[in-house]
Amino acid sequence: MNKIAVLVSGTGTNLKALIEAIKNNEIKNGKISLVISSNKNAKAITIAKEANINTMVLDRKSFKLAHEFEEALFLALKEEEPNLIVMAGFLCIIPKKITDHFKNKIINIHPSLIPAFCGEGFYGLKVHEAVLKKGVKITGATVHFVNEIADGGPIILQKSVEVKQTDSPEILQKRVMEQAEWVILKKAVNYICLNRIYVKNNKTFITEE
Ligand code: GAR
């Protein structure tokens, strides 16, 4: 059974999608052993507690320096020794020290079709604001492995979503979550737990069942 650590910062809807997928057996061979939040007020903590999952708060704001926060996160992850780390709405950048130690063991859900609208500064609603400002007609979500480049690791799954001309950032965010994020995140976690994903030349491949 794969031990999964989930990193969160906010509302935790992606965490909830994972918890439900494990319950429904859509994710096989995986169990969430720990949820770490970078925000002490995150709703995601309540979602984890209600599902009887161990939680840890490393409140980013209570660390003076980014380096101190990153070190605490590194120690916590090393101690937990998860097989997979899922950034499910984790709005902090992970340092190279952590991505090197857990190479191809950390995945992230990003609310756009990478390489569009991604990288430093593109997170949460800001992504959807930029999508609407540019006027693209299609957006979506991407699950990718995490390396030292922000949103730059090998892409695992993507799903497109229509942008409507009446959309607000909030309405578009909701559609991207419902139609893309919650769907591809659990699928990617299941593939990884079943050992069906491998990385070659910075690209991912999915093996047949
Ligand atoms: C999600 O839309 C996720 O894709 C995004 O933050 C939101 C968190 O929602 N992540 C990023 O922007 C990372 N760059 P949630 O807490 O309800 O899952």
Short mmCIF file of C-alpha atoms and ligand atoms in Angstrom, two decimals:
data_model
loop_
_atom_site.label_atom_id
_atom_site.label_comp_id
_atom_site.label_asym_id
_atom_site.label_seq_id
_atom_site.Cartn_x
_atom_site.Cartn_y
_atom_site.Cartn_z
CA MET A 1 0.00 0.00 0.00
CA ASN A 2 1.44 3.39 -1.04
CA LYS A 3 1.68 6.05 1.66
CA ILE A 4 0.50 9.39 0.30
CA ALA A 5 1.26 12.77 1.89
CA VAL A 6 -0.97 15.61 0.69
CA LEU A 7 0.15 19.25 0.88
CA VAL A 8 -2.59 21.88 1.08
CA SER A 9 -3.04 25.61 1.64
CA GLY A 10 -6.72 26.38 1.17
CA THR A 11 -10.20 25.06 0.64
CA GLY A 12 -9.13 21.46 0.07
CA THR A 13 -11.55 20.47 -2.69
CA ASN A 14 -8.82 18.49 -4.45
CA LEU A 15 -7.98 16.76 -1.16
CA LYS A 16 -11.69 15.91 -0.81
CA ALA A 17 -11.73 14.46 -4.34
CA LEU A 18 -8.79 12.22 -3.40
CA ILE A 19 -10.38 11.08 -0.13
CA GLU A 20 -13.59 10.16 -1.98
CA ALA A 21 -11.69 8.38 -4.76
CA ILE A 22 -9.86 6.23 -2.20
CA LYS A 23 -13.17 5.43 -0.50
CA ASN A 24 -14.76 4.48 -3.86
CA ASN A 25 -11.77 2.38 -4.87
CA GLU A 26 -11.05 4.67 -7.84
CA ILE A 27 -7.58 4.97 -6.30
CA LYS A 28 -6.25 1.49 -5.61
CA ASN A 29 -3.22 0.64 -3.53
CA GLY A 30 -2.97 4.10 -1.95
CA LYS A 31 -3.76 5.61 1.44
CA ILE A 32 -3.37 9.23 2.63
CA SER A 33 -1.18 9.01 5.74
CA LEU A 34 -0.64 12.72 6.36
CA VAL A 35 -1.98 16.11 5.31
CA ILE A 36 0.34 19.09 5.77
CA SER A 37 -1.10 22.59 5.57
CA SER A 38 0.91 25.77 5.00
CA ASN A 39 -2.01 27.79 6.32
CA LYS A 40 -3.33 27.31 9.85
CA ASN A 41 -6.82 28.44 8.80
CA ALA A 42 -7.16 26.17 5.76
CA LYS A 43 -10.53 24.47 5.40
CA ALA A 44 -8.57 21.48 4.08
CA ILE A 45 -7.44 20.69 7.66
CA THR A 46 -11.06 20.14 8.74
CA ILE A 47 -11.68 17.94 5.68
CA ALA A 48 -8.65 15.79 6.61
CA LYS A 49 -9.66 15.55 10.29
CA GLU A 50 -13.21 14.53 9.36
CA ALA A 51 -11.69 11.70 7.34
CA ASN A 52 -9.53 10.65 10.32
CA ILE A 53 -6.29 11.56 8.54
CA ASN A 54 -3.27 12.82 10.51
CA THR A 55 -2.70 16.53 10.00
CA MET A 56 0.25 18.83 10.51
CA VAL A 57 0.24 22.63 10.27
CA LEU A 58 3.41 24.37 9.10
CA ASP A 59 1.99 27.87 8.97
CA ARG A 60 4.06 29.73 6.36
CA LYS A 61 3.28 33.11 7.96
CA SER A 62 4.68 32.07 11.33
CA PHE A 63 8.11 31.36 9.81
CA LYS A 64 10.26 34.48 9.43
CA LEU A 65 12.27 33.15 6.51
CA ALA A 66 11.21 30.99 3.56
CA HIS A 67 14.25 28.83 4.23
CA GLU A 68 13.05 27.97 7.76
CA PHE A 69 9.64 26.93 6.45
CA GLU A 70 11.23 24.83 3.70
CA GLU A 71 13.52 23.10 6.20
CA ALA A 72 10.57 22.24 8.47
CA LEU A 73 8.67 20.86 5.48
CA PHE A 74 11.68 18.82 4.37
CA LEU A 75 12.12 17.31 7.86
CA ALA A 76 8.42 16.47 8.14
CA LEU A 77 8.39 14.75 4.75
CA LYS A 78 11.61 12.85 5.43
CA GLU A 79 10.20 11.60 8.71
CA GLU A 80 6.93 10.50 7.06
CA GLU A 81 8.72 8.76 4.16
CA PRO A 82 5.72 8.80 1.80
CA ASN A 83 5.79 6.95 -1.51
CA LEU A 84 3.97 9.86 -3.11
CA ILE A 85 3.55 13.55 -2.24
CA VAL A 86 0.56 15.34 -3.75
CA MET A 87 0.46 19.13 -3.90
CA ALA A 88 -3.32 19.63 -3.87
CA GLY A 89 -3.71 23.39 -3.87
CA PHE A 90 -0.38 23.94 -2.09
CA LEU A 91 0.49 27.53 -2.81
CA CYS A 92 4.16 27.53 -1.74
CA ILE A 93 7.13 26.82 -4.01
CA ILE A 94 9.00 23.63 -3.13
CA PRO A 95 12.82 24.05 -2.99
CA LYS A 96 15.28 22.00 -5.06
CA LYS A 97 16.46 20.19 -1.94
CA ILE A 98 13.00 18.61 -1.58
CA THR A 99 12.39 17.96 -5.30
CA ASP A 100 15.82 16.30 -5.58
CA HIS A 101 15.26 14.10 -2.52
CA PHE A 102 11.79 13.03 -3.73
CA LYS A 103 12.57 12.91 -7.45
CA ASN A 104 9.47 11.88 -9.47
CA LYS A 105 7.61 11.32 -6.23
CA ILE A 106 5.93 14.74 -5.98
CA ILE A 107 3.00 15.72 -8.18
CA ASN A 108 1.07 18.97 -8.46
CA ILE A 109 -2.32 19.96 -9.82
CA HIS A 110 -2.21 23.24 -11.73
CA PRO A 111 -5.37 25.00 -12.96
CA SER A 112 -4.33 25.65 -16.59
CA LEU A 113 -3.01 23.79 -19.60
CA ILE A 114 0.76 23.98 -19.00
CA PRO A 115 2.85 25.59 -20.57
CA ALA A 116 0.17 28.33 -20.69
CA PHE A 117 -0.55 30.45 -17.61
CA CYS A 118 1.94 28.80 -15.29
CA GLY A 119 5.18 29.45 -13.41
CA GLU A 120 5.86 31.83 -10.54
CA GLY A 121 2.96 34.10 -9.68
CA PHE A 122 0.35 31.91 -11.41
CA TYR A 123 -1.70 30.28 -8.70
CA GLY A 124 -5.34 30.00 -7.67
CA LEU A 125 -7.68 32.68 -9.04
CA LYS A 126 -4.77 34.60 -10.60
CA VAL A 127 -4.51 31.88 -13.26
CA HIS A 128 -8.15 32.27 -14.26
CA GLU A 129 -7.91 36.08 -14.22
CA ALA A 130 -4.99 35.84 -16.67
CA VAL A 131 -6.90 33.36 -18.87
CA LEU A 132 -9.88 35.74 -19.10
CA LYS A 133 -7.64 38.77 -19.69
CA LYS A 134 -5.95 37.03 -22.62
CA GLY A 135 -9.27 35.86 -24.05
CA VAL A 136 -8.29 32.26 -24.75
CA LYS A 137 -11.27 30.04 -25.53
CA ILE A 138 -9.95 26.83 -24.01
CA THR A 139 -8.27 26.33 -20.65
CA GLY A 140 -8.04 23.32 -18.32
CA ALA A 141 -5.87 21.65 -15.74
CA THR A 142 -2.58 19.76 -15.63
CA VAL A 143 -1.13 17.17 -13.26
CA HIS A 144 2.66 17.07 -13.45
CA PHE A 145 5.68 15.84 -11.57
CA VAL A 146 7.39 18.56 -9.56
CA ASN A 147 10.99 19.49 -10.20
CA GLU A 148 13.07 22.59 -9.38
CA ILE A 149 11.35 24.67 -12.09
CA ALA A 150 7.95 26.09 -11.08
CA ASP A 151 5.30 24.10 -13.01
CA GLY A 152 8.12 22.74 -15.19
CA GLY A 153 8.20 19.00 -14.41
CA PRO A 154 7.04 16.18 -16.70
CA ILE A 155 3.32 16.38 -17.52
CA ILE A 156 1.23 13.38 -16.47
CA LEU A 157 -2.35 14.25 -17.46
CA GLN A 158 -4.21 17.25 -18.88
CA LYS A 159 -7.88 17.98 -19.50
CA SER A 160 -9.36 20.91 -21.40
CA VAL A 161 -12.30 23.06 -20.34
CA GLU A 162 -14.29 25.59 -22.34
CA VAL A 163 -14.00 29.30 -21.44
CA LYS A 164 -17.33 31.12 -21.76
CA GLN A 165 -17.52 34.81 -22.59
CA THR A 166 -19.70 35.49 -19.57
CA ASP A 167 -17.21 33.86 -17.15
CA SER A 168 -15.89 35.56 -14.03
CA PRO A 169 -12.61 34.18 -12.59
CA GLU A 170 -14.64 32.47 -9.85
CA ILE A 171 -17.09 30.81 -12.25
CA LEU A 172 -14.26 29.64 -14.50
CA GLN A 173 -12.29 28.32 -11.49
CA LYS A 174 -15.31 26.26 -10.42
CA ARG A 175 -15.75 24.77 -13.91
CA VAL A 176 -12.04 23.93 -14.20
CA MET A 177 -12.12 22.23 -10.80
CA GLU A 178 -15.29 20.22 -11.48
CA GLN A 179 -14.55 19.22 -15.08
CA ALA A 180 -10.79 18.84 -14.96
CA GLU A 181 -8.92 19.04 -11.63
CA TRP A 182 -10.97 16.61 -9.57
CA VAL A 183 -11.04 14.18 -12.50
CA ILE A 184 -7.37 14.05 -13.51
CA LEU A 185 -5.80 14.32 -10.06
CA LYS A 186 -7.35 11.08 -8.78
CA LYS A 187 -6.61 9.37 -12.10
CA ALA A 188 -2.93 10.34 -11.93
CA VAL A 189 -2.65 9.23 -8.29
CA ASN A 190 -4.22 5.88 -9.18
CA TYR A 191 -1.79 5.34 -12.09
CA ILE A 192 1.17 6.14 -9.83
CA CYS A 193 -0.08 3.87 -7.03
CA LEU A 194 -0.42 1.07 -9.56
CA ASN A 195 3.13 1.78 -10.77
CA ARG A 196 1.87 2.52 -14.27
CA ILE A 197 3.77 5.79 -14.89
CA TYR A 198 7.39 6.13 -15.85
CA VAL A 199 9.48 9.13 -16.89
CA LYS A 200 11.90 9.12 -19.81
CA ASN A 201 13.62 12.18 -21.30
CA ASN A 202 11.47 14.48 -19.18
CA LYS A 203 8.26 12.99 -20.56
CA THR A 204 5.84 10.58 -18.88
CA PHE A 205 4.50 7.35 -20.28
CA ILE A 206 1.55 5.30 -19.01
CA THR A 207 1.81 1.54 -19.26
CA GLU A 208 -1.13 -0.73 -20.10
CA GLU A 209 -2.85 -2.46 -17.17
C1 GAR B 1 -6.87 24.63 -7.18
O1 GAR B 1 -7.55 25.26 -8.24
C2 GAR B 1 -5.47 24.23 -7.60
O2 GAR B 1 -5.38 23.81 -8.92
C3 GAR B 1 -4.73 25.54 -7.41
O3 GAR B 1 -5.25 26.07 -6.21
C4 GAR B 1 -6.60 25.62 -6.05
C5 GAR B 1 -6.74 24.99 -4.69
O4 GAR B 1 -8.05 24.57 -4.44
N1 GAR B 1 -3.30 25.34 -7.37
C6 GAR B 1 -2.45 26.19 -7.91
O5 GAR B 1 -2.78 27.24 -8.42
C7 GAR B 1 -0.99 25.75 -7.83
N2 GAR B 1 -0.18 26.56 -8.68
P1 GAR B 1 -8.39 23.46 -3.35
O6 GAR B 1 -7.66 23.84 -2.06
O7 GAR B 1 -9.87 23.56 -3.18
O8 GAR B 1 -7.96 22.12 -3.86
#
